[in-house]
Short mmCIF file of C-alpha atoms and ligand atoms in Angstrom, two decimals:
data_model
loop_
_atom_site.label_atom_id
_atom_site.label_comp_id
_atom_site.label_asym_id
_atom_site.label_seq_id
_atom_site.Cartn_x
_atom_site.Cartn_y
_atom_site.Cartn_z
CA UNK A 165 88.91 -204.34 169.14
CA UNK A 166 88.60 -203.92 165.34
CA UNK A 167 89.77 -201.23 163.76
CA UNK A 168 86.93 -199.70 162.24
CA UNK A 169 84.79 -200.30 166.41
CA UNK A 170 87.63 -198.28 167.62
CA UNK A 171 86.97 -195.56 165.29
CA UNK A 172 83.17 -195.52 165.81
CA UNK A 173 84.18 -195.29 169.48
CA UNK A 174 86.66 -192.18 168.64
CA UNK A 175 83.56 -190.36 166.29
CA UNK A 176 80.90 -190.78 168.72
CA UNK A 177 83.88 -189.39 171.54
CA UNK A 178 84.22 -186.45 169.41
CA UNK A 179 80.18 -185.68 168.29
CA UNK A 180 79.85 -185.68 172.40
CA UNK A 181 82.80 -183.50 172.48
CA UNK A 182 81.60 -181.05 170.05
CA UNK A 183 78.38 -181.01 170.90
CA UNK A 184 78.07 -181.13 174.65
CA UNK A 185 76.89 -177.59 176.17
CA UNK A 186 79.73 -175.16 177.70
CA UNK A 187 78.06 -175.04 181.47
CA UNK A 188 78.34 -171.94 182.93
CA UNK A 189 79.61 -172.31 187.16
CA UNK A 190 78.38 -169.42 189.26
CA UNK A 191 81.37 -168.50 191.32
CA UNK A 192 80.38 -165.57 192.90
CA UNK A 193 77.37 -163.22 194.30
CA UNK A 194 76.57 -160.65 196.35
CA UNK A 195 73.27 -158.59 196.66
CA UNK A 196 74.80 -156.92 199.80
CA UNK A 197 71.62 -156.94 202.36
CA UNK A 198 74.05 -158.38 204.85
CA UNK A 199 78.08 -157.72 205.62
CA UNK A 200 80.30 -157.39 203.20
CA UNK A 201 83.65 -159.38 203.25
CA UNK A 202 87.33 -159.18 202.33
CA UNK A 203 87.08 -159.82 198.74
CA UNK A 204 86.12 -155.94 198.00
CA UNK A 205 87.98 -153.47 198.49
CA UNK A 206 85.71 -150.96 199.87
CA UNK A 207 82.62 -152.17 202.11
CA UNK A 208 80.47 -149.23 203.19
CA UNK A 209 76.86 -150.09 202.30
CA UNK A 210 73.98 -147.19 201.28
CA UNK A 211 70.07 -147.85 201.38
CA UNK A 212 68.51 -146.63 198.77
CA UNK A 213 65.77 -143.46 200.30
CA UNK A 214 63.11 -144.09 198.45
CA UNK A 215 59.91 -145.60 200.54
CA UNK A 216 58.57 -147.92 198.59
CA UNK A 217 61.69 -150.25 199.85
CA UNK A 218 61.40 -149.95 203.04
CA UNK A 219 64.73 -148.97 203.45
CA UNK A 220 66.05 -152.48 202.43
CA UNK A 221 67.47 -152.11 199.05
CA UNK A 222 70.55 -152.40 200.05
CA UNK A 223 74.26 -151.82 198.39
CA UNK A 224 77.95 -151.33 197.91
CA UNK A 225 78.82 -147.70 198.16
CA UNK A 226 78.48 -144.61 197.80
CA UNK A 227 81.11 -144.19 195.93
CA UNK A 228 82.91 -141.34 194.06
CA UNK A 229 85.98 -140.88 191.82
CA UNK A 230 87.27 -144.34 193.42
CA UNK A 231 88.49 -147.55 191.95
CA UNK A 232 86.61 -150.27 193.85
CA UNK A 233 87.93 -153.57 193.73
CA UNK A 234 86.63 -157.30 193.92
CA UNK A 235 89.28 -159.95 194.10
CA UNK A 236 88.36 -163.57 193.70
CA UNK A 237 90.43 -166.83 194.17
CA UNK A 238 90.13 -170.41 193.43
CA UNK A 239 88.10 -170.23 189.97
CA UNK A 240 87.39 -174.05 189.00
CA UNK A 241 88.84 -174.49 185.37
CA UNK A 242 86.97 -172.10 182.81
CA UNK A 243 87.95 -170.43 179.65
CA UNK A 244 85.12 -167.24 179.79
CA UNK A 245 83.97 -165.32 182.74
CA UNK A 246 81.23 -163.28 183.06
CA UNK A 247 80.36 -160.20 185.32
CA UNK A 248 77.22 -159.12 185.61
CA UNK A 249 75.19 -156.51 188.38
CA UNK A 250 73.22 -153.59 188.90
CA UNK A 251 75.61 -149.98 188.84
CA UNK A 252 73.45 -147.31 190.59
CA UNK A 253 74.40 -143.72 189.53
CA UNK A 254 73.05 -141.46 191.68
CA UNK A 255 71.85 -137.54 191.66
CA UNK A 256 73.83 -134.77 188.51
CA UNK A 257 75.96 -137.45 186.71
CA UNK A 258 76.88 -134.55 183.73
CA UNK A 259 77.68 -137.24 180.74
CA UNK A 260 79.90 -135.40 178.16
CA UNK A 261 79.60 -132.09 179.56
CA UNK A 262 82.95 -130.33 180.11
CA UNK A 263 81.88 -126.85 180.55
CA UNK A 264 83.94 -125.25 183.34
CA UNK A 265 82.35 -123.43 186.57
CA UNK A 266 84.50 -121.81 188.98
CA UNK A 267 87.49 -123.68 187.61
CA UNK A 268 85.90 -126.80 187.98
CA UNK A 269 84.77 -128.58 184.73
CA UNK A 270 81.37 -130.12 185.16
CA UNK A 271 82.65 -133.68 183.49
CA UNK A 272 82.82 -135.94 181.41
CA UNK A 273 81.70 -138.18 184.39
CA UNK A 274 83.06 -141.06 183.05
CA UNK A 275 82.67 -145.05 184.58
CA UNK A 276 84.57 -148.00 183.90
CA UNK A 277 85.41 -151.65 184.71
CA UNK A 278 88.80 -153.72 183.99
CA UNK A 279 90.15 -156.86 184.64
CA UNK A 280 93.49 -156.21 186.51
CA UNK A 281 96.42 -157.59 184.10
CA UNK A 282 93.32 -157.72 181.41
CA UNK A 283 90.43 -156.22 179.14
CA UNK A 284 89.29 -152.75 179.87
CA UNK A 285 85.20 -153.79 179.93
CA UNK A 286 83.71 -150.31 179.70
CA UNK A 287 85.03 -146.72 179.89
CA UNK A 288 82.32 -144.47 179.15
CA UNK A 289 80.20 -141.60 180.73
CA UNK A 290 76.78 -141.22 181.97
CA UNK A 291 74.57 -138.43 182.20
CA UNK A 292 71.10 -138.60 184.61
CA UNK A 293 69.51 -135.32 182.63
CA UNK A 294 72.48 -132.95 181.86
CA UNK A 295 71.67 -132.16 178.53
CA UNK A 296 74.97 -132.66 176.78
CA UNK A 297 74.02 -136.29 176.77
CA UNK A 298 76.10 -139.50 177.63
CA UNK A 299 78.45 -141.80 175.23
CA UNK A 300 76.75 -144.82 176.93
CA UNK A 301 73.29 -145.87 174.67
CA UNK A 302 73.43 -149.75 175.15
CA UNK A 303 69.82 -151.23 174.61
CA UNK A 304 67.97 -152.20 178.11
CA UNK A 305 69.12 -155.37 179.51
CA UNK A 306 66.32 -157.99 178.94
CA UNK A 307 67.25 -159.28 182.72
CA UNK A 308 65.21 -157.17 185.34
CA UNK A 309 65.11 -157.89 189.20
CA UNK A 310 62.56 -155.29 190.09
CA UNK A 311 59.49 -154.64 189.28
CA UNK A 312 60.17 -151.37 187.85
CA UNK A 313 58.87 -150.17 184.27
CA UNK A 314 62.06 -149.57 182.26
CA UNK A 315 62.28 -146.32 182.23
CA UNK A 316 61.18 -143.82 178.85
CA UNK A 317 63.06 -140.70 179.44
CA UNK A 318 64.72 -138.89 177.18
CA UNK A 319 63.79 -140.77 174.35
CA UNK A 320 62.85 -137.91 172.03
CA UNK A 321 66.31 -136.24 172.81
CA UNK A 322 67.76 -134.41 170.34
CA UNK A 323 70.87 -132.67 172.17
CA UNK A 324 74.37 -132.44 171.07
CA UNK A 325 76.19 -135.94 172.59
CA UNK A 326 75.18 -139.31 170.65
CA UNK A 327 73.29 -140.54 173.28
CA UNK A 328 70.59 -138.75 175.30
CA UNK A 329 71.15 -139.19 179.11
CA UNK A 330 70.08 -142.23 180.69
CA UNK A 331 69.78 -144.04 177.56
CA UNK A 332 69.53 -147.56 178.13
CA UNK A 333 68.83 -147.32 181.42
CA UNK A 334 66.92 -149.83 183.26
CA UNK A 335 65.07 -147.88 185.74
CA UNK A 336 64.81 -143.86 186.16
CA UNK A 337 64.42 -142.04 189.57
CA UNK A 338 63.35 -145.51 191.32
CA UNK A 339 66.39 -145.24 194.05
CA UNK A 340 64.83 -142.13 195.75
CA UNK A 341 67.62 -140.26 195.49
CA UNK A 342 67.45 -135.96 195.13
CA UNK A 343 69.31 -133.05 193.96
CA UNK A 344 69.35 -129.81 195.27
CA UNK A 345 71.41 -126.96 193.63
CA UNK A 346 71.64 -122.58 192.89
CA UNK A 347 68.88 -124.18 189.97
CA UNK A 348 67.02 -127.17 191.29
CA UNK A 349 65.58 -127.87 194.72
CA UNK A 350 64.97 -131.73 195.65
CA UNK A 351 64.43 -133.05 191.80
CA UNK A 352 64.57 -136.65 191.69
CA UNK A 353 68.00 -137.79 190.08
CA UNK A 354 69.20 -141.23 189.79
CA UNK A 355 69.37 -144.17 187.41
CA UNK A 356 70.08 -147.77 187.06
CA UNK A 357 71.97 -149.95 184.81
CA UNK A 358 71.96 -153.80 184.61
CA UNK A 359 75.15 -154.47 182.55
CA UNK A 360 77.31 -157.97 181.52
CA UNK A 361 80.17 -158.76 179.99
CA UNK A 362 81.64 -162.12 178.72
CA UNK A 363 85.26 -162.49 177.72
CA UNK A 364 88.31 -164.53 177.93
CA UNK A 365 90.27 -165.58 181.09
CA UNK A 366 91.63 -168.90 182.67
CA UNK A 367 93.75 -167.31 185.64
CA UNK A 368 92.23 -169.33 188.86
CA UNK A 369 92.39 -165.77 190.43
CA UNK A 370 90.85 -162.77 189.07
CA UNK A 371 90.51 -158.72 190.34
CA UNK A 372 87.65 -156.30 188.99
CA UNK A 373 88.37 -152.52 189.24
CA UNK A 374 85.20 -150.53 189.21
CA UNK A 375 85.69 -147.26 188.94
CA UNK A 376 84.44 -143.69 188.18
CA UNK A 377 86.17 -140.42 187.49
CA UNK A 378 85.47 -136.30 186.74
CA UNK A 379 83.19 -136.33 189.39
CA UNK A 380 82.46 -133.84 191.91
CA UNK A 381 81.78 -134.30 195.30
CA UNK A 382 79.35 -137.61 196.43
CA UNK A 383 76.69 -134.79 197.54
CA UNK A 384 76.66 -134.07 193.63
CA UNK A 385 77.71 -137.01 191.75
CA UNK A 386 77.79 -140.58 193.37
CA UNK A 387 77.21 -144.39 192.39
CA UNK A 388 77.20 -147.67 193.62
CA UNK A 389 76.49 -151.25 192.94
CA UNK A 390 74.50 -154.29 193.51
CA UNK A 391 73.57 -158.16 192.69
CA UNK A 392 77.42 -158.91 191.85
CA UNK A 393 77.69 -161.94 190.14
CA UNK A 394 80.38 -163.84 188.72
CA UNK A 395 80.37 -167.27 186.33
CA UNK A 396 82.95 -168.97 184.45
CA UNK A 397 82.40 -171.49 182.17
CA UNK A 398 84.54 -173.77 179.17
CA UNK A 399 85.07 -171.79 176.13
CA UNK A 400 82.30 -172.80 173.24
CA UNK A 401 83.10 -174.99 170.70
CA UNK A 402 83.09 -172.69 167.70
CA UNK A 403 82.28 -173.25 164.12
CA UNK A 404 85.46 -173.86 163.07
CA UNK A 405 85.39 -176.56 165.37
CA UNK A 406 82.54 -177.80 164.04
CA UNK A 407 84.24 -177.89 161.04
CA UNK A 408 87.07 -179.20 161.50
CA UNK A 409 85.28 -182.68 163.24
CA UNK A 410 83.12 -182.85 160.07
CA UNK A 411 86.28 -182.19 158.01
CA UNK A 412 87.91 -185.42 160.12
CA UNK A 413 85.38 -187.49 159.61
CA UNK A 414 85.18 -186.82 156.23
CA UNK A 415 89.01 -188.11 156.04
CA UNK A 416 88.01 -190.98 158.29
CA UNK A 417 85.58 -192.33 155.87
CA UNK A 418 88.17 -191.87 153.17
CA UNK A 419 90.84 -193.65 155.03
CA UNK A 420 88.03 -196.75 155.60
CA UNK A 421 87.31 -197.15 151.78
CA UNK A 422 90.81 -196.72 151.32
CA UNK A 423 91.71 -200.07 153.64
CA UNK A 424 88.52 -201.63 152.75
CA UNK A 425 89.70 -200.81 149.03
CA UNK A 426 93.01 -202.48 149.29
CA1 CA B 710 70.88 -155.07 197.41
CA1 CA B 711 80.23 -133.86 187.04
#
């Protein structure tokens, strides 16, 4: 082979390299309607009251201040995982409220999600209508799997936290769940979430802590989650990538006049 074929055949290898599409491998998913196996840590499932589902929205939990677990092994080769699923948060989540009553301060009711021996994914609290609001205020998801209307309340809030609560919640008071304290009797209390994060890992094993904390009793405060899903996929070829192959072929072409030169 010539010279100059062999390094067409090594620039077209590398303009398929760069540009071929990091393909995403779903690994993992659960929307827990059936049993629940070994890879969590915890496997009670809840239905969620309200009527309209018959009873068969199913999910993992309730849960309180626990750290739930989901262990995975045998990843195929990746470079980026993703997690992705639906937390439920259920009746007087009190967001950034620490006021005490009877010794007992009322939060922060605070959530989170790590990667065991990695990133800490979220930490943050929630609030489903205490008025001291909630640090969470991501944007709603653009991925739905209900027919719900994303829900409006709370926009106009003007309390003291940064976020009102359930900002950025998908749905409000869809899971049929009620509240019934010295102040309220049976007010509907519960919101839902559809959250996803992306980051780095290449371990063919991974564990994901969910967990939740400052929370009072599952009567009061409770959550739980559903349509688990996990994908891992190669690591996108970044710009600088980009611009390094450009940057090569640049020298290529400089090396061929060179030898064509001499
Ligand atoms: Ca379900
Ligand atoms: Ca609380």
């Amino acid at each position: 082979m010539q010279r100059s074929q062999y390094l067409r055949y090594v620039i077209l290898g590398l303009v398929w390299w760069v540009s071929a599409p990091a393909s995403a491998a779903l690994v993992y998913s659960n929307e827990f309607q059936g049993a629940v196996g070994s890879e969590w840590s915890h496997t009670g499932i809840a239905s969620a009251p309200n009527p309209d589902y018959g009873n068969t929205r199913l999910f993992l939990g309730e849960f309180g201040n626990d750290t739930v677990g989901l262990s995975l092994n045998g990843l195929p080769t990746h470079g980026l995982t993703t997690v992705s699923f639906s937390l439920y948060l259920m009746r007087s989540w009190d967001g950034n409220d620490t006021t005490v009553v009877n010794k007992d301060p009322l939060g922060p009711d605070t959530w989170t999600l790590n990667v065991a021996g990695g990133p800490s994914l979220i930490n943050t609290t929630f609030s489903n209508g205490n008025p001291a609001g909630q640090a969470y205020g991501g944007a709603f998801s653009s991925y739905t799997h209900t027919a719900w209307t994303p829900c409006t309340a709370y926009q106009g809030y003007s309390g003291p936290g940064p976020n009102g609560p359930m900002k950025g919640a998908n749905e409000c008071y869809s899971l049929g769940y009620k509240f019934t304290s010295l102040s309220v009797t049976n007010e509907a209390m519960d919101s839902v979430y559809e959250l996803a994060f992306t980051f780095p890992h290449t371990d063919s094993s991974i564990m994901l802590n969910f967990g939740a904390n400052g929370l009072q009793s599952l009567a009061d405060e409770s959550w739980g989650l559903d349509n688990v899903r996990v994908e891992v996929a190669a690591v996108p070829i970044p710009a600088a990538a980009w611009l390094f192959g450009s940057g090569l072929l640049g020298l290529i072409g400089v090396a061929r006049r060179k030898a064509r030169a001499a």
